[in-house]
Amino acid sequence: NAGVTQTPKFRVLKTGQSMTLLCAQDMNHEYMYWYRQDPGMGLRLIHYSVGEGTTAKGEVPDGYNVSRLKKQNFLLGLESAAPSQTSVYFCASSQLWGISYNEQFFGPGTRLTVL
Amino acid sequence: DAKTTQPTSMDCAEGRAANLPCNHSTISGNEYVYWYRQIHSQGPQYIIHGLKNNETNEMASLIITEDRKSSTLILPHATLRDTAVYYCIVRLPFSSNTGKLIFGQGTTLQVKP
C-alpha cells in the first residue's frame, strides 16, 4: 500500500495563476483533509470531506476550493494564487474505528511558492 | 475542542526517557488526548491517544492525571530519530467532530548524543 500520496511535491506559481493539488489514498478511507503549514507553525485545516461527493470548510478555507468526486481522491484548487498562499500543504485521510479512535494518515506534503 | 499548552522546546539525552508535558485544563469529560509528531517537515505521524487511563504502545506511554487537566507523553529510550515536533491535541470523540484535528505549535524535542 502506498498510503497517502500527494502530487506534485513542489510547485512555483506566479500571482494570479491557478493550480490543483491532488491527494490520493489507497486505504479505502471515508474521511480526507487538507491542511496548510506555514513556517514555525502548526497545521491548519483548510477543507475536509466525510465521504465521496461531500466537502466542508475548515479553519482557513478562503481562496481554496475542493472536490471529492472519487472516494480515493481529494483535490485542492487555488483559482487565483496569492503570495499569502505560499505554504506546505498536507493531505490526510482517516477511517472511523469505534467511537473514538481516529488515526489520521498524512501524505508527504506539497511545497508551494507563489511569487 | 479544548486548548492545549506545551513548552516550546525541550532537550533530551540519547537513551534517556523523554517526558513531554501538556496542559489541557479546560478539557471536558468526553474529550480525548492525542499525540502526533512531525519529523523534519514530513507529514505528522500518530503516536498514541487516551481518555482517562494511562496508555502504552510500541512507541510511547501516555500518562493522564486523575483530574485530566494535564498529561505527559513518555518516550522511554529516546533516539536521535525521535527529534521532532510533538503535538498534543485534545478533541471530541470522532463521531462528534468528523475527526478534525486542531494543531497548536507543539514542542520541539531535540535528542542529543
Short mmCIF file of C-alpha atoms in Angstrom, two decimals:
data_model
loop_
_atom_site.label_atom_id
_atom_site.label_comp_id
_atom_site.label_asym_id
_atom_site.label_seq_id
_atom_site.Cartn_x
_atom_site.Cartn_y
_atom_site.Cartn_z
CA ASN A 1 0.00 0.00 0.00
CA ALA A 2 1.24 3.47 -0.91
CA GLY A 3 -0.84 5.09 1.84
CA VAL A 4 -1.45 8.79 1.13
CA THR A 5 0.28 10.32 -1.86
CA GLN A 6 0.37 13.93 -3.00
CA THR A 7 1.06 15.41 -6.40
CA PRO A 8 3.10 17.50 -7.10
CA LYS A 9 5.82 17.58 -4.43
CA PHE A 10 6.99 21.09 -5.33
CA ARG A 11 5.48 23.93 -7.34
CA VAL A 12 6.24 27.57 -8.02
CA LEU A 13 3.40 29.79 -9.22
CA LYS A 14 3.09 33.41 -10.19
CA THR A 15 0.46 35.57 -8.54
CA GLY A 16 -2.90 35.04 -10.22
CA GLN A 17 -2.14 31.60 -11.65
CA SER A 18 -4.28 28.62 -10.80
CA MET A 19 -3.41 25.07 -9.91
CA THR A 20 -4.79 21.87 -8.44
CA LEU A 21 -3.15 19.71 -5.82
CA LEU A 22 -4.04 16.03 -5.90
CA CYS A 23 -4.29 13.77 -2.90
CA ALA A 24 -4.83 10.04 -3.31
CA GLN A 25 -5.25 7.29 -0.72
CA ASP A 26 -5.45 3.54 -1.20
CA MET A 27 -6.76 2.62 2.27
CA ASN A 28 -10.46 2.97 1.40
CA HIS A 29 -10.81 5.73 3.99
CA GLU A 30 -14.02 7.73 4.19
CA TYR A 31 -12.54 10.92 5.60
CA MET A 32 -9.99 13.17 3.93
CA TYR A 33 -8.46 16.51 4.95
CA TRP A 34 -6.35 19.31 3.55
CA TYR A 35 -4.05 21.28 5.89
CA ARG A 36 -1.55 24.04 5.34
CA GLN A 37 1.55 24.65 7.43
CA ASP A 38 3.36 27.96 7.49
CA PRO A 39 6.94 28.27 8.81
CA GLY A 40 7.20 27.71 12.55
CA MET A 41 3.51 26.99 12.95
CA GLY A 42 1.28 24.02 13.41
CA LEU A 43 -1.04 22.70 10.74
CA ARG A 44 -4.31 24.49 9.99
CA LEU A 45 -7.30 22.77 8.44
CA ILE A 46 -8.42 24.18 5.07
CA HIS A 47 -11.22 21.85 3.96
CA TYR A 48 -12.27 18.32 4.69
CA SER A 49 -14.56 15.61 3.38
CA VAL A 50 -16.53 12.95 5.21
CA GLY A 51 -17.28 10.92 2.12
CA GLU A 52 -17.41 10.83 -1.65
CA GLY A 53 -19.26 13.84 -3.02
CA THR A 54 -19.15 15.79 0.26
CA THR A 55 -16.90 18.66 1.36
CA ALA A 56 -16.85 21.13 4.23
CA LYS A 57 -14.87 24.20 5.31
CA GLY A 58 -12.17 24.08 7.93
CA GLU A 59 -10.37 26.89 9.77
CA VAL A 60 -8.85 28.70 6.77
CA PRO A 61 -10.92 27.95 3.64
CA ASP A 62 -10.73 31.33 1.86
CA GLY A 63 -9.03 31.24 -1.52
CA TYR A 64 -9.33 27.46 -1.87
CA ASN A 65 -11.85 25.06 -3.36
CA VAL A 66 -12.02 21.29 -3.07
CA SER A 67 -13.70 18.36 -4.73
CA ARG A 68 -14.16 14.70 -3.79
CA LEU A 69 -15.59 13.08 -6.91
CA LYS A 70 -14.00 9.73 -6.12
CA LYS A 71 -13.57 8.21 -2.69
CA GLN A 72 -9.84 7.77 -3.09
CA ASN A 73 -9.08 11.29 -4.34
CA PHE A 74 -9.35 14.73 -2.75
CA LEU A 75 -8.42 17.74 -4.88
CA LEU A 76 -7.44 21.17 -3.59
CA GLY A 77 -7.71 24.06 -6.03
CA LEU A 78 -6.28 27.54 -5.99
CA GLU A 79 -8.18 29.66 -8.50
CA SER A 80 -6.01 32.78 -8.29
CA ALA A 81 -2.84 32.19 -6.29
CA ALA A 82 -1.59 34.86 -3.89
CA PRO A 83 1.78 35.13 -2.10
CA SER A 84 -0.06 34.54 1.20
CA GLN A 85 -0.77 31.01 -0.03
CA THR A 86 2.92 30.15 -0.03
CA SER A 87 2.99 27.21 2.33
CA VAL A 88 3.41 23.47 2.71
CA TYR A 89 0.17 21.61 2.05
CA PHE A 90 -0.56 18.29 3.71
CA CYS A 91 -3.32 15.88 2.89
CA ALA A 92 -4.57 13.28 5.36
CA SER A 93 -7.13 10.51 5.49
CA SER A 94 -8.80 8.54 8.24
CA GLN A 95 -11.41 5.94 8.93
CA LEU A 96 -13.82 5.60 11.80
CA TRP A 97 -12.88 2.87 14.26
CA GLY A 98 -15.43 2.61 17.01
CA ILE A 99 -16.44 5.92 18.54
CA SER A 100 -13.09 7.34 19.50
CA TYR A 101 -10.13 6.05 17.60
CA ASN A 102 -9.25 8.14 14.61
CA GLU A 103 -5.69 7.96 13.43
CA GLN A 104 -5.06 10.34 10.57
CA PHE A 105 -2.55 9.23 7.95
CA PHE A 106 -0.66 12.08 6.34
CA GLY A 107 0.92 12.48 2.95
CA PRO A 108 4.47 13.79 2.40
CA GLY A 109 3.36 17.33 1.62
CA THR A 110 3.42 19.73 -1.34
CA ARG A 111 5.70 22.75 -1.08
CA LEU A 112 4.08 25.67 -2.90
CA THR A 113 5.69 29.03 -3.53
CA VAL A 114 3.69 31.91 -5.00
CA LEU A 115 5.80 34.74 -6.38
CA ASP B 1 -12.19 21.39 21.41
CA ALA B 2 -10.08 22.21 24.48
CA LYS B 3 -6.95 24.29 24.09
CA THR B 4 -3.57 22.80 24.97
CA THR B 5 -0.38 24.37 26.28
CA GLN B 6 3.04 22.82 25.64
CA PRO B 7 6.59 24.04 26.21
CA THR B 8 8.13 25.43 23.06
CA SER B 9 11.22 23.24 23.19
CA MET B 10 12.95 20.53 25.20
CA ASP B 11 16.24 18.66 25.10
CA CYS B 12 16.85 15.03 25.96
CA ALA B 13 19.97 12.89 26.06
CA GLU B 14 20.03 9.91 23.74
CA GLY B 15 18.99 6.72 25.56
CA ARG B 16 17.21 8.57 28.32
CA ALA B 17 13.46 8.91 28.76
CA ALA B 18 11.87 11.98 27.19
CA ASN B 19 8.92 13.35 29.15
CA LEU B 20 6.80 15.83 27.21
CA PRO B 21 4.15 17.67 29.24
CA CYS B 22 0.84 19.06 28.04
CA ASN B 23 -1.70 21.17 29.92
CA HIS B 24 -5.36 20.97 28.94
CA SER B 25 -7.12 22.46 31.95
CA THR B 26 -10.40 23.10 30.09
CA ILE B 27 -10.79 19.55 28.83
CA SER B 28 -14.30 18.18 29.03
CA GLY B 29 -15.33 14.71 30.11
CA ASN B 30 -15.65 13.19 26.67
CA GLU B 31 -12.59 14.74 25.04
CA TYR B 32 -9.63 12.58 24.15
CA VAL B 33 -5.94 13.43 24.34
CA TYR B 34 -4.00 12.66 21.15
CA TRP B 35 -0.30 12.93 20.42
CA TYR B 36 1.23 13.31 16.98
CA ARG B 37 4.76 14.12 15.93
CA GLN B 38 6.29 15.69 12.86
CA ILE B 39 9.82 14.79 11.88
CA HIS B 40 11.70 17.36 9.81
CA SER B 41 8.74 18.75 7.83
CA GLN B 42 7.35 15.34 6.94
CA GLY B 43 3.65 14.71 7.39
CA PRO B 44 2.62 14.29 11.05
CA GLN B 45 2.57 10.79 12.48
CA TYR B 46 0.13 9.44 15.05
CA ILE B 47 1.72 8.30 18.32
CA ILE B 48 -0.91 7.50 20.92
CA HIS B 49 -4.21 8.62 22.40
CA GLY B 50 -6.20 8.21 25.63
CA LEU B 51 -9.25 9.29 27.56
CA LYS B 52 -8.74 8.60 31.26
CA ASN B 53 -6.43 5.67 31.76
CA ASN B 54 -2.73 5.55 31.08
CA GLU B 55 -1.92 4.05 27.72
CA THR B 56 1.16 2.35 26.28
CA ASN B 57 2.06 1.17 22.81
CA GLU B 58 5.24 0.26 20.99
CA MET B 59 6.18 3.91 20.52
CA ALA B 60 5.34 5.63 23.79
CA SER B 61 3.37 5.85 27.01
CA LEU B 62 0.70 8.41 27.83
CA ILE B 63 0.10 9.39 31.44
CA ILE B 64 -3.08 11.38 32.11
CA THR B 65 -3.59 12.95 35.54
CA GLU B 66 -6.61 11.91 37.55
CA ASP B 67 -8.32 15.28 37.04
CA ARG B 68 -7.42 15.03 33.32
CA LYS B 69 -6.13 18.60 33.25
CA SER B 70 -2.68 17.57 32.11
CA SER B 71 -0.84 14.68 30.52
CA THR B 72 2.69 13.53 29.77
CA LEU B 73 3.98 11.70 26.74
CA ILE B 74 6.90 9.45 27.60
CA LEU B 75 9.40 8.14 25.05
CA PRO B 76 11.18 5.55 27.20
CA HIS B 77 14.54 5.41 25.40
CA ALA B 78 14.89 8.41 23.13
CA THR B 79 16.99 8.08 19.99
CA LEU B 80 18.26 10.71 17.57
CA ARG B 81 15.42 9.72 15.24
CA ASP B 82 12.92 10.93 17.86
CA THR B 83 13.99 14.52 17.25
CA ALA B 84 10.76 16.11 16.07
CA VAL B 85 7.92 18.49 16.89
CA TYR B 86 5.41 16.81 19.19
CA TYR B 87 1.79 17.94 19.14
CA CYS B 88 -0.67 17.40 21.97
CA ILE B 89 -4.24 17.63 20.70
CA VAL B 90 -7.48 17.42 22.63
CA ARG B 91 -10.67 16.72 20.78
CA LEU B 92 -14.14 15.32 20.93
CA PRO B 93 -14.94 11.74 20.01
CA PHE B 94 -14.72 11.12 16.31
CA SER B 95 -18.46 10.91 15.92
CA SER B 96 -18.84 14.44 17.28
CA ASN B 97 -16.46 16.36 15.07
CA THR B 98 -15.69 14.34 11.95
CA GLY B 99 -12.14 13.68 13.07
CA LYS B 100 -10.81 17.19 12.69
CA LEU B 101 -7.52 17.85 14.44
CA ILE B 102 -6.61 21.31 15.76
CA PHE B 103 -2.82 21.62 15.86
CA GLY B 104 -1.04 24.05 18.16
CA GLN B 105 2.63 24.94 17.84
CA GLY B 106 3.83 21.82 19.65
CA THR B 107 7.07 21.06 21.48
CA THR B 108 10.31 20.76 19.57
CA LEU B 109 12.21 17.86 21.11
CA GLN B 110 15.92 17.76 20.41
CA VAL B 111 17.58 14.45 21.26
CA LYS B 112 21.31 14.94 21.76
CA PRO B 113 24.09 12.35 21.58
#
